[in-house]
PDB file of N, CA, C and O in Angstrom, chain B, residues numbered from 101:
ATOM      1  N   UNK B 101     -23.287 -20.944  12.507  1.00  0.00           N
ATOM      2  CA  UNK B 101     -22.502 -19.846  12.907  1.00  0.00           C
ATOM      3  C   UNK B 101     -20.985 -20.060  12.505  1.00  0.00           C
ATOM      4  O   UNK B 101     -20.428 -21.143  12.691  1.00  0.00           O
ATOM      5  N   UNK B 102     -20.399 -19.055  11.989  1.00  0.00           N
ATOM      6  CA  UNK B 102     -18.955 -19.198  11.517  1.00  0.00           C
ATOM      7  C   UNK B 102     -18.095 -18.959  12.844  1.00  0.00           C
ATOM      8  O   UNK B 102     -18.330 -18.021  13.605  1.00  0.00           O
ATOM      9  N   UNK B 103     -17.149 -19.826  13.036  1.00  0.00           N
ATOM     10  CA  UNK B 103     -16.203 -19.555  14.215  1.00  0.00           C
ATOM     11  C   UNK B 103     -15.376 -18.351  14.006  1.00  0.00           C
ATOM     12  O   UNK B 103     -14.965 -18.093  12.875  1.00  0.00           O
ATOM     13  N   UNK B 104     -15.081 -17.535  15.097  1.00  0.00           N
ATOM     14  CA  UNK B 104     -14.351 -16.389  15.015  1.00  0.00           C
ATOM     15  C   UNK B 104     -12.996 -16.601  14.366  1.00  0.00           C
ATOM     16  O   UNK B 104     -12.516 -15.754  13.612  1.00  0.00           O
ATOM     17  N   UNK B 105     -12.413 -17.686  14.651  1.00  0.00           N
ATOM     18  CA  UNK B 105     -11.056 -17.878  14.034  1.00  0.00           C
ATOM     19  C   UNK B 105     -11.097 -17.824  12.494  1.00  0.00           C
ATOM     20  O   UNK B 105     -10.277 -17.189  11.831  1.00  0.00           O
ATOM     21  N   UNK B 106     -12.149 -18.560  11.960  1.00  0.00           N
ATOM     22  CA  UNK B 106     -12.278 -18.579  10.517  1.00  0.00           C
ATOM     23  C   UNK B 106     -12.530 -17.132   9.928  1.00  0.00           C
ATOM     24  O   UNK B 106     -11.994 -16.794   8.872  1.00  0.00           O
ATOM     25  N   UNK B 107     -13.333 -16.316  10.618  1.00  0.00           N
ATOM     26  CA  UNK B 107     -13.487 -14.910  10.254  1.00  0.00           C
ATOM     27  C   UNK B 107     -12.185 -14.092  10.210  1.00  0.00           C
ATOM     28  O   UNK B 107     -11.984 -13.272   9.314  1.00  0.00           O
ATOM     29  N   UNK B 108     -11.330 -14.325  11.169  1.00  0.00           N
ATOM     30  CA  UNK B 108      -9.983 -13.687  11.269  1.00  0.00           C
ATOM     31  C   UNK B 108      -9.218 -14.077  10.089  1.00  0.00           C
ATOM     32  O   UNK B 108      -8.670 -13.224   9.390  1.00  0.00           O
ATOM     33  N   UNK B 109      -9.153 -15.355   9.827  1.00  0.00           N
ATOM     34  CA  UNK B 109      -8.391 -15.900   8.579  1.00  0.00           C
ATOM     35  C   UNK B 109      -8.890 -15.400   7.384  1.00  0.00           C
ATOM     36  O   UNK B 109      -8.110 -15.060   6.495  1.00  0.00           O
ATOM     37  N   UNK B 110     -10.247 -15.302   7.236  1.00  0.00           N
ATOM     38  CA  UNK B 110     -10.848 -14.763   6.000  1.00  0.00           C
ATOM     39  C   UNK B 110     -10.548 -13.300   5.846  1.00  0.00           C
ATOM     40  O   UNK B 110     -10.289 -12.889   4.715  1.00  0.00           O
ATOM     41  N   UNK B 111     -10.557 -12.419   6.928  1.00  0.00           N
ATOM     42  CA  UNK B 111     -10.095 -11.050   6.792  1.00  0.00           C
ATOM     43  C   UNK B 111      -8.641 -10.966   6.459  1.00  0.00           C
ATOM     44  O   UNK B 111      -8.191 -10.121   5.684  1.00  0.00           O
ATOM     45  N   UNK B 112      -7.922 -11.867   7.069  1.00  0.00           N
ATOM     46  CA  UNK B 112      -6.322 -11.792   6.759  1.00  0.00           C
ATOM     47  C   UNK B 112      -6.170 -12.151   5.212  1.00  0.00           C
ATOM     48  O   UNK B 112      -5.296 -11.578   4.561  1.00  0.00           O
ATOM     49  N   UNK B 113      -6.968 -13.046   4.642  1.00  0.00           N
ATOM     50  CA  UNK B 113      -6.727 -13.441   3.322  1.00  0.00           C
ATOM     51  C   UNK B 113      -7.170 -12.236   2.383  1.00  0.00           C
ATOM     52  O   UNK B 113      -6.505 -11.915   1.398  1.00  0.00           O
ATOM     53  N   UNK B 114      -8.322 -11.603   2.754  1.00  0.00           N
ATOM     54  CA  UNK B 114      -8.630 -10.536   1.946  1.00  0.00           C
ATOM     55  C   UNK B 114      -7.695  -9.367   1.987  1.00  0.00           C
ATOM     56  O   UNK B 114      -7.427  -8.716   0.978  1.00  0.00           O
ATOM     57  N   UNK B 115      -7.191  -9.108   3.205  1.00  0.00           N
ATOM     58  CA  UNK B 115      -6.089  -8.017   3.294  1.00  0.00           C
ATOM     59  C   UNK B 115      -4.847  -8.373   2.541  1.00  0.00           C
ATOM     60  O   UNK B 115      -4.236  -7.510   1.910  1.00  0.00           O
ATOM     61  N   UNK B 116      -4.464  -9.592   2.588  1.00  0.00           N
ATOM     62  CA  UNK B 116      -3.253 -10.033   1.838  1.00  0.00           C
ATOM     63  C   UNK B 116      -3.504  -9.939   0.317  1.00  0.00           C
ATOM     64  O   UNK B 116      -2.621  -9.494  -0.417  1.00  0.00           O
ATOM     65  N   UNK B 117      -4.636 -10.333  -0.144  1.00  0.00           N
ATOM     66  CA  UNK B 117      -4.900 -10.171  -1.601  1.00  0.00           C
ATOM     67  C   UNK B 117      -5.110  -8.744  -1.931  1.00  0.00           C
ATOM     68  O   UNK B 117      -4.637  -8.353  -2.998  1.00  0.00           O
ATOM     69  N   UNK B 118      -5.722  -7.940  -1.209  1.00  0.00           N
ATOM     70  CA  UNK B 118      -5.857  -6.404  -1.422  1.00  0.00           C
ATOM     71  C   UNK B 118      -4.400  -5.847  -1.449  1.00  0.00           C
ATOM     72  O   UNK B 118      -4.043  -5.152  -2.400  1.00  0.00           O
ATOM     73  N   UNK B 119      -3.588  -6.128  -0.465  1.00  0.00           N
ATOM     74  CA  UNK B 119      -2.209  -5.525  -0.558  1.00  0.00           C
ATOM     75  C   UNK B 119      -1.441  -6.056  -1.739  1.00  0.00           C
ATOM     76  O   UNK B 119      -0.602  -5.286  -2.207  1.00  0.00           O
ATOM     77  N   UNK B 120      -1.573  -7.166  -2.268  1.00  0.00           N
ATOM     78  CA  UNK B 120      -0.907  -7.717  -3.359  1.00  0.00           C
ATOM     79  C   UNK B 120      -1.379  -6.927  -4.629  1.00  0.00           C
ATOM     80  O   UNK B 120      -0.570  -6.479  -5.442  1.00  0.00           O
ATOM     81  N   UNK B 121      -2.761  -6.781  -4.752  1.00  0.00           N
ATOM     82  CA  UNK B 121      -3.305  -6.002  -5.924  1.00  0.00           C
ATOM     83  C   UNK B 121      -2.782  -4.549  -5.818  1.00  0.00           C
ATOM     84  O   UNK B 121      -2.422  -3.977  -6.847  1.00  0.00           O
ATOM     85  N   UNK B 122      -2.727  -3.945  -4.654  1.00  0.00           N
ATOM     86  CA  UNK B 122      -2.297  -2.523  -4.494  1.00  0.00           C
ATOM     87  C   UNK B 122      -0.873  -2.473  -4.936  1.00  0.00           C
ATOM     88  O   UNK B 122      -0.481  -1.567  -5.673  1.00  0.00           O
ATOM     89  N   UNK B 123      -0.059  -3.457  -4.490  1.00  0.00           N
ATOM     90  CA  UNK B 123       1.426  -3.455  -4.955  1.00  0.00           C
ATOM     91  C   UNK B 123       1.477  -3.527  -6.519  1.00  0.00           C
ATOM     92  O   UNK B 123       2.160  -2.729  -7.161  1.00  0.00           O
ATOM     93  N   UNK B 124       0.792  -4.431  -7.061  1.00  0.00           N
ATOM     94  CA  UNK B 124       0.843  -4.512  -8.542  1.00  0.00           C
ATOM     95  C   UNK B 124       0.458  -3.177  -9.224  1.00  0.00           C
ATOM     96  O   UNK B 124       1.132  -2.726 -10.150  1.00  0.00           O
ATOM     97  N   UNK B 125      -0.621  -2.569  -8.751  1.00  0.00           N
ATOM     98  CA  UNK B 125      -1.026  -1.273  -9.416  1.00  0.00           C
ATOM     99  C   UNK B 125       0.077  -0.166  -9.118  1.00  0.00           C
ATOM    100  O   UNK B 125       0.322   0.664  -9.993  1.00  0.00           O
ATOM    101  N   UNK B 126       0.748  -0.138  -7.899  1.00  0.00           N
ATOM    102  CA  UNK B 126       1.735   0.802  -7.607  1.00  0.00           C
ATOM    103  C   UNK B 126       2.935   0.609  -8.451  1.00  0.00           C
ATOM    104  O   UNK B 126       3.558   1.610  -8.804  1.00  0.00           O
ATOM    105  N   UNK B 127       3.330  -0.579  -8.815  1.00  0.00           N
ATOM    106  CA  UNK B 127       4.427  -0.825  -9.627  1.00  0.00           C
ATOM    107  C   UNK B 127       4.223  -0.461 -11.008  1.00  0.00           C
ATOM    108  O   UNK B 127       5.128   0.121 -11.606  1.00  0.00           O
ATOM    109  N   UNK B 128       3.048  -0.761 -11.625  1.00  0.00           N
ATOM    110  CA  UNK B 128       2.921  -0.599 -13.122  1.00  0.00           C
ATOM    111  C   UNK B 128       2.158   0.735 -13.355  1.00  0.00           C
ATOM    112  O   UNK B 128       1.830   0.988 -14.514  1.00  0.00           O
ATOM    113  N   UNK B 129       1.864   1.555 -12.435  1.00  0.00           N
ATOM    114  CA  UNK B 129       1.215   2.860 -12.678  1.00  0.00           C
ATOM    115  C   UNK B 129       2.288   3.900 -13.252  1.00  0.00           C
ATOM    116  O   UNK B 129       3.410   3.999 -12.755  1.00  0.00           O
ATOM    117  N   UNK B 130       1.891   4.597 -14.243  1.00  0.00           N
ATOM    118  CA  UNK B 130       2.696   5.580 -14.870  1.00  0.00           C
ATOM    119  C   UNK B 130       2.629   6.969 -14.116  1.00  0.00           C
ATOM    120  O   UNK B 130       3.597   7.720 -14.008  1.00  0.00           O
ATOM    121  N   UNK B 131       1.517   7.189 -13.669  1.00  0.00           N
ATOM    122  CA  UNK B 131       1.286   8.422 -12.856  1.00  0.00           C
ATOM    123  C   UNK B 131       1.876   8.209 -11.452  1.00  0.00           C
ATOM    124  O   UNK B 131       1.355   7.389 -10.696  1.00  0.00           O
ATOM    125  N   UNK B 132       2.969   8.940 -11.078  1.00  0.00           N
ATOM    126  CA  UNK B 132       3.643   8.709  -9.802  1.00  0.00           C
ATOM    127  C   UNK B 132       2.749   9.038  -8.593  1.00  0.00           C
ATOM    128  O   UNK B 132       2.881   8.401  -7.548  1.00  0.00           O
ATOM    129  N   UNK B 133       1.823  10.045  -8.722  1.00  0.00           N
ATOM    130  CA  UNK B 133       0.981  10.280  -7.606  1.00  0.00           C
ATOM    131  C   UNK B 133       0.044   9.147  -7.313  1.00  0.00           C
ATOM    132  O   UNK B 133      -0.104   8.778  -6.148  1.00  0.00           O
ATOM    133  N   UNK B 134      -0.587   8.584  -8.287  1.00  0.00           N
ATOM    134  CA  UNK B 134      -1.449   7.409  -8.148  1.00  0.00           C
ATOM    135  C   UNK B 134      -0.638   6.238  -7.555  1.00  0.00           C
ATOM    136  O   UNK B 134      -1.153   5.497  -6.717  1.00  0.00           O
ATOM    137  N   UNK B 135       0.592   6.074  -7.973  1.00  0.00           N
ATOM    138  CA  UNK B 135       1.385   5.027  -7.438  1.00  0.00           C
ATOM    139  C   UNK B 135       1.660   5.222  -5.875  1.00  0.00           C
ATOM    140  O   UNK B 135       1.736   4.239  -5.138  1.00  0.00           O
ATOM    141  N   UNK B 136       1.796   6.445  -5.424  1.00  0.00           N
ATOM    142  CA  UNK B 136       1.960   6.726  -3.980  1.00  0.00           C
ATOM    143  C   UNK B 136       0.740   6.437  -3.272  1.00  0.00           C
ATOM    144  O   UNK B 136       0.793   5.950  -2.143  1.00  0.00           O
ATOM    145  N   UNK B 137      -0.406   6.707  -3.863  1.00  0.00           N
ATOM    146  CA  UNK B 137      -1.730   6.424  -3.258  1.00  0.00           C
ATOM    147  C   UNK B 137      -1.933   5.011  -3.161  1.00  0.00           C
ATOM    148  O   UNK B 137      -2.425   4.570  -2.122  1.00  0.00           O
ATOM    149  N   UNK B 138      -1.598   4.170  -4.177  1.00  0.00           N
ATOM    150  CA  UNK B 138      -1.693   2.676  -4.120  1.00  0.00           C
ATOM    151  C   UNK B 138      -0.674   2.149  -3.013  1.00  0.00           C
ATOM    152  O   UNK B 138      -1.015   1.218  -2.283  1.00  0.00           O
ATOM    153  N   UNK B 139       0.503   2.712  -2.900  1.00  0.00           N
ATOM    154  CA  UNK B 139       1.308   2.294  -1.956  1.00  0.00           C
ATOM    155  C   UNK B 139       0.804   2.544  -0.503  1.00  0.00           C
ATOM    156  O   UNK B 139       0.993   1.698   0.371  1.00  0.00           O
ATOM    157  N   UNK B 140       0.153   3.727  -0.256  1.00  0.00           N
ATOM    158  CA  UNK B 140      -0.396   3.977   1.045  1.00  0.00           C
ATOM    159  C   UNK B 140      -1.562   3.011   1.288  1.00  0.00           C
ATOM    160  O   UNK B 140      -1.787   2.624   2.435  1.00  0.00           O
ATOM    161  N   UNK B 141      -2.342   2.589   0.209  1.00  0.00           N
ATOM    162  CA  UNK B 141      -3.400   1.544   0.396  1.00  0.00           C
ATOM    163  C   UNK B 141      -2.796   0.257   0.855  1.00  0.00           C
ATOM    164  O   UNK B 141      -3.274  -0.388   1.788  1.00  0.00           O
ATOM    165  N   UNK B 142      -1.642  -0.137   0.124  1.00  0.00           N
ATOM    166  CA  UNK B 142      -1.004  -1.332   0.518  1.00  0.00           C
ATOM    167  C   UNK B 142      -0.566  -1.288   1.981  1.00  0.00           C
ATOM    168  O   UNK B 142      -0.777  -2.250   2.720  1.00  0.00           O
ATOM    169  N   UNK B 143       0.053  -0.159   2.411  1.00  0.00           N
ATOM    170  CA  UNK B 143       0.488   0.007   3.722  1.00  0.00           C
ATOM    171  C   UNK B 143      -0.737  -0.146   4.762  1.00  0.00           C
ATOM    172  O   UNK B 143      -0.570  -0.711   5.843  1.00  0.00           O
ATOM    173  N   UNK B 144      -1.866   0.345   4.402  1.00  0.00           N
ATOM    174  CA  UNK B 144      -3.085   0.314   5.238  1.00  0.00           C
ATOM    175  C   UNK B 144      -3.506  -1.271   5.307  1.00  0.00           C
ATOM    176  O   UNK B 144      -3.874  -1.723   6.391  1.00  0.00           O
ATOM    177  N   UNK B 145      -3.458  -2.003   4.298  1.00  0.00           N
ATOM    178  CA  UNK B 145      -3.764  -3.421   4.329  1.00  0.00           C
ATOM    179  C   UNK B 145      -2.770  -4.146   5.324  1.00  0.00           C
ATOM    180  O   UNK B 145      -3.187  -4.971   6.137  1.00  0.00           O
ATOM    181  N   UNK B 146      -1.485  -3.811   5.224  1.00  0.00           N
ATOM    182  CA  UNK B 146      -0.429  -4.328   6.013  1.00  0.00           C
ATOM    183  C   UNK B 146      -0.737  -4.013   7.491  1.00  0.00           C
ATOM    184  O   UNK B 146      -0.611  -4.909   8.326  1.00  0.00           O
ATOM    185  N   UNK B 147      -1.127  -2.803   7.841  1.00  0.00           N
ATOM    186  CA  UNK B 147      -1.468  -2.460   9.141  1.00  0.00           C
ATOM    187  C   UNK B 147      -2.569  -3.181   9.614  1.00  0.00           C
ATOM    188  O   UNK B 147      -2.563  -3.548  10.790  1.00  0.00           O
ATOM    189  N   UNK B 148      -3.593  -3.465   8.820  1.00  0.00           N
ATOM    190  CA  UNK B 148      -4.754  -4.241   9.194  1.00  0.00           C
ATOM    191  C   UNK B 148      -4.306  -5.720   9.560  1.00  0.00           C
ATOM    192  O   UNK B 148      -4.700  -6.319  10.561  1.00  0.00           O
ATOM    193  N   UNK B 149      -3.471  -6.200   8.657  1.00  0.00           N
ATOM    194  CA  UNK B 149      -2.879  -7.611   8.996  1.00  0.00           C
ATOM    195  C   UNK B 149      -2.158  -7.580  10.302  1.00  0.00           C
ATOM    196  O   UNK B 149      -2.306  -8.531  11.070  1.00  0.00           O
ATOM    197  N   UNK B 150      -1.352  -6.522  10.642  1.00  0.00           N
ATOM    198  CA  UNK B 150      -0.693  -6.532  11.881  1.00  0.00           C
ATOM    199  C   UNK B 150      -1.636  -6.497  12.975  1.00  0.00           C
ATOM    200  O   UNK B 150      -1.401  -7.128  14.006  1.00  0.00           O
ATOM    201  N   UNK B 151      -2.709  -5.792  12.826  1.00  0.00           N
ATOM    202  CA  UNK B 151      -3.693  -5.724  13.870  1.00  0.00           C
ATOM    203  C   UNK B 151      -4.357  -7.046  14.081  1.00  0.00           C
ATOM    204  O   UNK B 151      -4.564  -7.493  15.209  1.00  0.00           O
ATOM    205  N   UNK B 152      -4.700  -7.684  12.944  1.00  0.00           N
ATOM    206  CA  UNK B 152      -5.281  -9.051  13.202  1.00  0.00           C
ATOM    207  C   UNK B 152      -4.316 -10.136  13.700  1.00  0.00           C
ATOM    208  O   UNK B 152      -4.731 -11.164  14.236  1.00  0.00           O
ATOM    209  N   UNK B 153      -2.966  -9.866  13.499  1.00  0.00           N
ATOM    210  CA  UNK B 153      -1.995 -10.779  14.065  1.00  0.00           C
ATOM    211  C   UNK B 153      -1.661 -10.362  15.558  1.00  0.00           C
ATOM    212  O   UNK B 153      -0.683 -10.800  16.166  1.00  0.00           O
ATOM    213  N   UNK B 154      -2.577  -9.470  16.080  1.00  0.00           N
ATOM    214  CA  UNK B 154      -2.408  -8.973  17.483  1.00  0.00           C
ATOM    215  C   UNK B 154      -1.018  -8.381  17.853  1.00  0.00           C
ATOM    216  O   UNK B 154      -0.379  -8.686  18.860  1.00  0.00           O
ATOM    217  N   UNK B 155      -0.634  -7.478  16.880  1.00  0.00           N
ATOM    218  CA  UNK B 155       0.592  -6.740  17.250  1.00  0.00           C
ATOM    219  C   UNK B 155       0.282  -5.228  17.213  1.00  0.00           C
ATOM    220  O   UNK B 155       0.659  -4.544  16.262  1.00  0.00           O
ATOM    221  N   UNK B 156      -0.393  -4.719  18.232  1.00  0.00           N
ATOM    222  CA  UNK B 156      -0.887  -3.381  18.282  1.00  0.00           C
ATOM    223  C   UNK B 156       0.333  -2.297  18.321  1.00  0.00           C
ATOM    224  O   UNK B 156       0.250  -1.184  17.803  1.00  0.00           O
ATOM    225  N   UNK B 157       1.380  -2.748  18.955  1.00  0.00           N
ATOM    226  CA  UNK B 157       2.534  -1.759  19.021  1.00  0.00           C
ATOM    227  C   UNK B 157       3.171  -1.575  17.700  1.00  0.00           C
ATOM    228  O   UNK B 157       3.670  -0.488  17.409  1.00  0.00           O
ATOM    229  N   UNK B 158       3.182  -2.579  16.883  1.00  0.00           N
ATOM    230  CA  UNK B 158       3.693  -2.296  15.454  1.00  0.00           C
ATOM    231  C   UNK B 158       2.638  -1.535  14.578  1.00  0.00           C
ATOM    232  O   UNK B 158       2.989  -0.765  13.684  1.00  0.00           O
ATOM    233  N   UNK B 159       1.389  -1.779  14.868  1.00  0.00           N
ATOM    234  CA  UNK B 159       0.447  -0.987  14.071  1.00  0.00           C
ATOM    235  C   UNK B 159       0.514   0.522  14.414  1.00  0.00           C
ATOM    236  O   UNK B 159       0.408   1.403  13.561  1.00  0.00           O
ATOM    237  N   UNK B 160       0.704   0.751  15.776  1.00  0.00           N
ATOM    238  CA  UNK B 160       0.785   2.233  16.199  1.00  0.00           C
ATOM    239  C   UNK B 160       2.023   2.952  15.608  1.00  0.00           C
ATOM    240  O   UNK B 160       2.000   4.168  15.420  1.00  0.00           O
ATOM    241  N   UNK B 161       3.052   2.227  15.331  1.00  0.00           N
ATOM    242  CA  UNK B 161       4.183   2.831  14.696  1.00  0.00           C
ATOM    243  C   UNK B 161       4.083   2.790  13.208  1.00  0.00           C
ATOM    244  O   UNK B 161       4.457   3.769  12.562  1.00  0.00           O
ATOM    245  N   UNK B 162       3.582   1.678  12.587  1.00  0.00           N
ATOM    246  CA  UNK B 162       3.557   1.514  11.146  1.00  0.00           C
ATOM    247  C   UNK B 162       2.615   2.472  10.468  1.00  0.00           C
ATOM    248  O   UNK B 162       2.949   3.048   9.432  1.00  0.00           O
ATOM    249  N   UNK B 163       1.387   2.661  11.062  1.00  0.00           N
ATOM    250  CA  UNK B 163       0.390   3.602  10.513  1.00  0.00           C
ATOM    251  C   UNK B 163       0.782   5.007  10.290  1.00  0.00           C
ATOM    252  O   UNK B 163       0.589   5.545   9.200  1.00  0.00           O
ATOM    253  N   UNK B 164       1.316   5.607  11.269  1.00  0.00           N
ATOM    254  CA  UNK B 164       1.725   6.995  10.967  1.00  0.00           C
ATOM    255  C   UNK B 164       2.952   7.208   9.952  1.00  0.00           C
ATOM    256  O   UNK B 164       3.052   8.160   9.178  1.00  0.00           O
ATOM    257  N   UNK B 165       3.790   6.241  10.081  1.00  0.00           N
ATOM    258  CA  UNK B 165       4.953   6.261   9.248  1.00  0.00           C
ATOM    259  C   UNK B 165       4.683   5.840   7.810  1.00  0.00           C
ATOM    260  O   UNK B 165       4.987   6.606   6.896  1.00  0.00           O
ATOM    261  N   UNK B 166       4.123   4.648   7.568  1.00  0.00           N
ATOM    262  CA  UNK B 166       3.867   4.088   6.181  1.00  0.00           C
ATOM    263  C   UNK B 166       2.651   4.664   5.596  1.00  0.00           C
ATOM    264  O   UNK B 166       2.558   4.601   4.370  1.00  0.00           O
ATOM    265  N   UNK B 167       1.657   5.241   6.294  1.00  0.00           N
ATOM    266  CA  UNK B 167       0.465   5.633   5.607  1.00  0.00           C
ATOM    267  C   UNK B 167       0.435   7.287   5.595  1.00  0.00           C
ATOM    268  O   UNK B 167      -0.229   7.919   4.774  1.00  0.00           O
ATOM    269  N   UNK B 168       1.176   7.841   6.530  1.00  0.00           N
ATOM    270  CA  UNK B 168       1.190   9.291   6.588  1.00  0.00           C
ATOM    271  C   UNK B 168       2.472   9.968   6.123  1.00  0.00           C
ATOM    272  O   UNK B 168       2.466  10.764   5.184  1.00  0.00           O
ATOM    273  N   UNK B 169       3.577   9.637   6.801  1.00  0.00           N
ATOM    274  CA  UNK B 169       4.843  10.297   6.734  1.00  0.00           C
ATOM    275  C   UNK B 169       5.452  10.076   5.288  1.00  0.00           C
ATOM    276  O   UNK B 169       5.765  11.030   4.575  1.00  0.00           O
ATOM    277  N   UNK B 170       5.598   8.764   4.905  1.00  0.00           N
ATOM    278  CA  UNK B 170       6.296   8.436   3.587  1.00  0.00           C
ATOM    279  C   UNK B 170       5.431   8.858   2.461  1.00  0.00           C
ATOM    280  O   UNK B 170       6.040   9.345   1.509  1.00  0.00           O
ATOM    281  N   UNK B 171       4.131   8.776   2.362  1.00  0.00           N
ATOM    282  CA  UNK B 171       3.443   9.345   1.179  1.00  0.00           C
ATOM    283  C   UNK B 171       3.473  10.826   1.215  1.00  0.00           C
ATOM    284  O   UNK B 171       3.568  11.463   0.165  1.00  0.00           O
ATOM    285  N   UNK B 172       3.395  11.420   2.395  1.00  0.00           N
ATOM    286  CA  UNK B 172       3.503  12.852   2.431  1.00  0.00           C
ATOM    287  C   UNK B 172       4.844  13.340   1.729  1.00  0.00           C
ATOM    288  O   UNK B 172       4.836  14.197   0.846  1.00  0.00           O
ATOM    289  N   UNK B 173       5.919  12.764   2.166  1.00  0.00           N
ATOM    290  CA  UNK B 173       7.316  13.161   1.676  1.00  0.00           C
ATOM    291  C   UNK B 173       7.361  12.905   0.153  1.00  0.00           C
ATOM    292  O   UNK B 173       7.864  13.745  -0.592  1.00  0.00           O
ATOM    293  N   UNK B 174       6.808  11.682  -0.342  1.00  0.00           N
ATOM    294  CA  UNK B 174       6.875  11.386  -1.614  1.00  0.00           C
ATOM    295  C   UNK B 174       5.983  12.376  -2.581  1.00  0.00           C
ATOM    296  O   UNK B 174       6.353  12.722  -3.703  1.00  0.00           O
ATOM    297  N   UNK B 175       4.854  12.740  -2.016  1.00  0.00           N
ATOM    298  CA  UNK B 175       4.046  13.731  -2.711  1.00  0.00           C
ATOM    299  C   UNK B 175       4.748  15.068  -2.849  1.00  0.00           C
ATOM    300  O   UNK B 175       4.644  15.692  -3.905  1.00  0.00           O
ATOM    301  N   UNK B 176       5.460  15.537  -1.833  1.00  0.00           N
ATOM    302  CA  UNK B 176       6.161  16.724  -1.855  1.00  0.00           C
ATOM    303  C   UNK B 176       7.386  16.650  -2.867  1.00  0.00           C
ATOM    304  O   UNK B 176       7.720  17.658  -3.490  1.00  0.00           O
ATOM    305  N   UNK B 177       8.032  15.469  -3.014  1.00  0.00           N
ATOM    306  CA  UNK B 177       9.092  15.256  -3.968  1.00  0.00           C
ATOM    307  C   UNK B 177       8.622  15.168  -5.324  1.00  0.00           C
ATOM    308  O   UNK B 177       9.315  15.611  -6.239  1.00  0.00           O
ATOM    309  N   UNK B 178       7.345  14.557  -5.563  1.00  0.00           N
ATOM    310  CA  UNK B 178       6.848  14.461  -6.900  1.00  0.00           C
ATOM    311  C   UNK B 178       6.361  15.889  -7.358  1.00  0.00           C
ATOM    312  O   UNK B 178       6.406  16.188  -8.552  1.00  0.00           O
ATOM    313  N   UNK B 179       5.906  16.751  -6.427  1.00  0.00           N
ATOM    314  CA  UNK B 179       5.453  18.097  -6.766  1.00  0.00           C
ATOM    315  C   UNK B 179       6.686  18.898  -7.288  1.00  0.00           C
ATOM    316  O   UNK B 179       6.535  19.879  -8.016  1.00  0.00           O
ATOM    317  N   UNK B 180       7.845  18.471  -6.914  1.00  0.00           N
ATOM    318  CA  UNK B 180       9.100  19.267  -7.433  1.00  0.00           C
ATOM    319  C   UNK B 180       9.620  18.700  -8.639  1.00  0.00           C
ATOM    320  O   UNK B 180      10.513  19.300  -9.238  1.00  0.00           O
ATOM    321  N   UNK B 181       9.162  17.604  -9.071  1.00  0.00           N
ATOM    322  CA  UNK B 181       9.530  16.928 -10.396  1.00  0.00           C
ATOM    323  C   UNK B 181       8.337  16.789 -11.290  1.00  0.00           C
ATOM    324  O   UNK B 181       7.332  17.481 -11.130  1.00  0.00           O
ATOM    325  N   UNK B 182       8.453  15.902 -12.217  1.00  0.00           N
ATOM    326  CA  UNK B 182       7.272  15.709 -13.135  1.00  0.00           C
ATOM    327  C   UNK B 182       6.400  14.677 -12.457  1.00  0.00           C
ATOM    328  O   UNK B 182       6.873  13.850 -11.677  1.00  0.00           O
ATOM    329  N   UNK B 183       5.151  14.737 -12.762  1.00  0.00           N
ATOM    330  CA  UNK B 183       4.145  13.750 -12.253  1.00  0.00           C
ATOM    331  C   UNK B 183       4.125  12.457 -12.964  1.00  0.00           C
ATOM    332  O   UNK B 183       3.921  11.393 -12.379  1.00  0.00           O
ATOM    333  N   UNK B 184       4.333  12.559 -14.207  1.00  0.00           N
ATOM    334  CA  UNK B 184       4.282  11.291 -15.152  1.00  0.00           C
ATOM    335  C   UNK B 184       5.726  10.715 -15.289  1.00  0.00           C
ATOM    336  O   UNK B 184       6.738  11.415 -15.316  1.00  0.00           O
ATOM    337  N   UNK B 185       5.699   9.416 -15.368  1.00  0.00           N
ATOM    338  CA  UNK B 185       6.967   8.787 -15.564  1.00  0.00           C
ATOM    339  C   UNK B 185       7.324   8.793 -17.027  1.00  0.00           C
ATOM    340  O   UNK B 185       6.457   8.439 -17.826  1.00  0.00           O
ATOM    341  N   UNK B 186       8.417   9.130 -17.424  1.00  0.00           N
ATOM    342  CA  UNK B 186       8.825   9.191 -18.788  1.00  0.00           C
ATOM    343  C   UNK B 186       9.409   7.938 -19.229  1.00  0.00           C
ATOM    344  O   UNK B 186      10.035   7.234 -18.437  1.00  0.00           O
ATOM    345  N   UNK B 187       9.231   7.598 -20.519  1.00  0.00           N
ATOM    346  CA  UNK B 187       9.857   6.471 -21.201  1.00  0.00           C
ATOM    347  C   UNK B 187      10.879   6.907 -22.109  1.00  0.00           C
ATOM    348  O   UNK B 187      10.571   7.683 -23.014  1.00  0.00           O
ATOM    349  N   UNK B 188      12.204   6.449 -21.961  1.00  0.00           N
ATOM    350  CA  UNK B 188      13.252   6.863 -22.786  1.00  0.00           C
ATOM    351  C   UNK B 188      13.099   5.985 -24.106  1.00  0.00           C
ATOM    352  O   UNK B 188      13.011   4.758 -24.073  1.00  0.00           O
ATOM    353  N   UNK B 189      13.078   6.729 -25.243  1.00  0.00           N
ATOM    354  CA  UNK B 189      12.910   5.949 -26.528  1.00  0.00           C
ATOM    355  C   UNK B 189      14.242   5.574 -27.007  1.00  0.00           C
ATOM    356  O   UNK B 189      14.352   4.694 -27.861  1.00  0.00           O
ATOM    357  N   UNK B 190      15.392   6.255 -26.458  1.00  0.00           N
ATOM    358  CA  UNK B 190      16.686   5.707 -26.981  1.00  0.00           C
ATOM    359  C   UNK B 190      17.019   4.378 -26.233  1.00  0.00           C
ATOM    360  O   UNK B 190      17.748   3.541 -26.766  1.00  0.00           O
ATOM    361  N   UNK B 191      16.487   4.192 -25.006  1.00  0.00           N
ATOM    362  CA  UNK B 191      16.917   2.926 -24.385  1.00  0.00           C
ATOM    363  C   UNK B 191      16.329   1.730 -25.064  1.00  0.00           C
ATOM    364  O   UNK B 191      16.935   0.665 -24.956  1.00  0.00           O
ATOM    365  N   UNK B 192      15.265   1.780 -25.721  1.00  0.00           N
ATOM    366  CA  UNK B 192      14.621   0.712 -26.261  1.00  0.00           C
ATOM    367  C   UNK B 192      15.295   0.178 -27.500  1.00  0.00           C
ATOM    368  O   UNK B 192      14.819  -0.789 -28.093  1.00  0.00           O
TER     369      UNK B 192
END
C-alpha cells in the first residue's frame, strides 16, 4: 500500500509538471485564444497545488479570478483585436 503522503507528493509533482507544460504552450502559441486557454489550464493546476498544500482560502479566491475572470476579460479583448499574433518582417 502506498502511503498517503507519497500520493500527495505524486499529485503535486504531476500538477507542477502540467502547469510548466501549459506555461510553455501559452508562451509559444501564436493563436492568442489558445494561449488564454493554456493560461487558464495552468491556473487550474496552480489551484490544485494550493489545494494539496492545504490552503483552501487561497483556492477559493484564486479559482474565480485566475480561471474565470482573467481569461474572460482577455477573450473579450482578443475579440476586439486580431486573434493571431503578427510577426513584423521589418524587425528581423
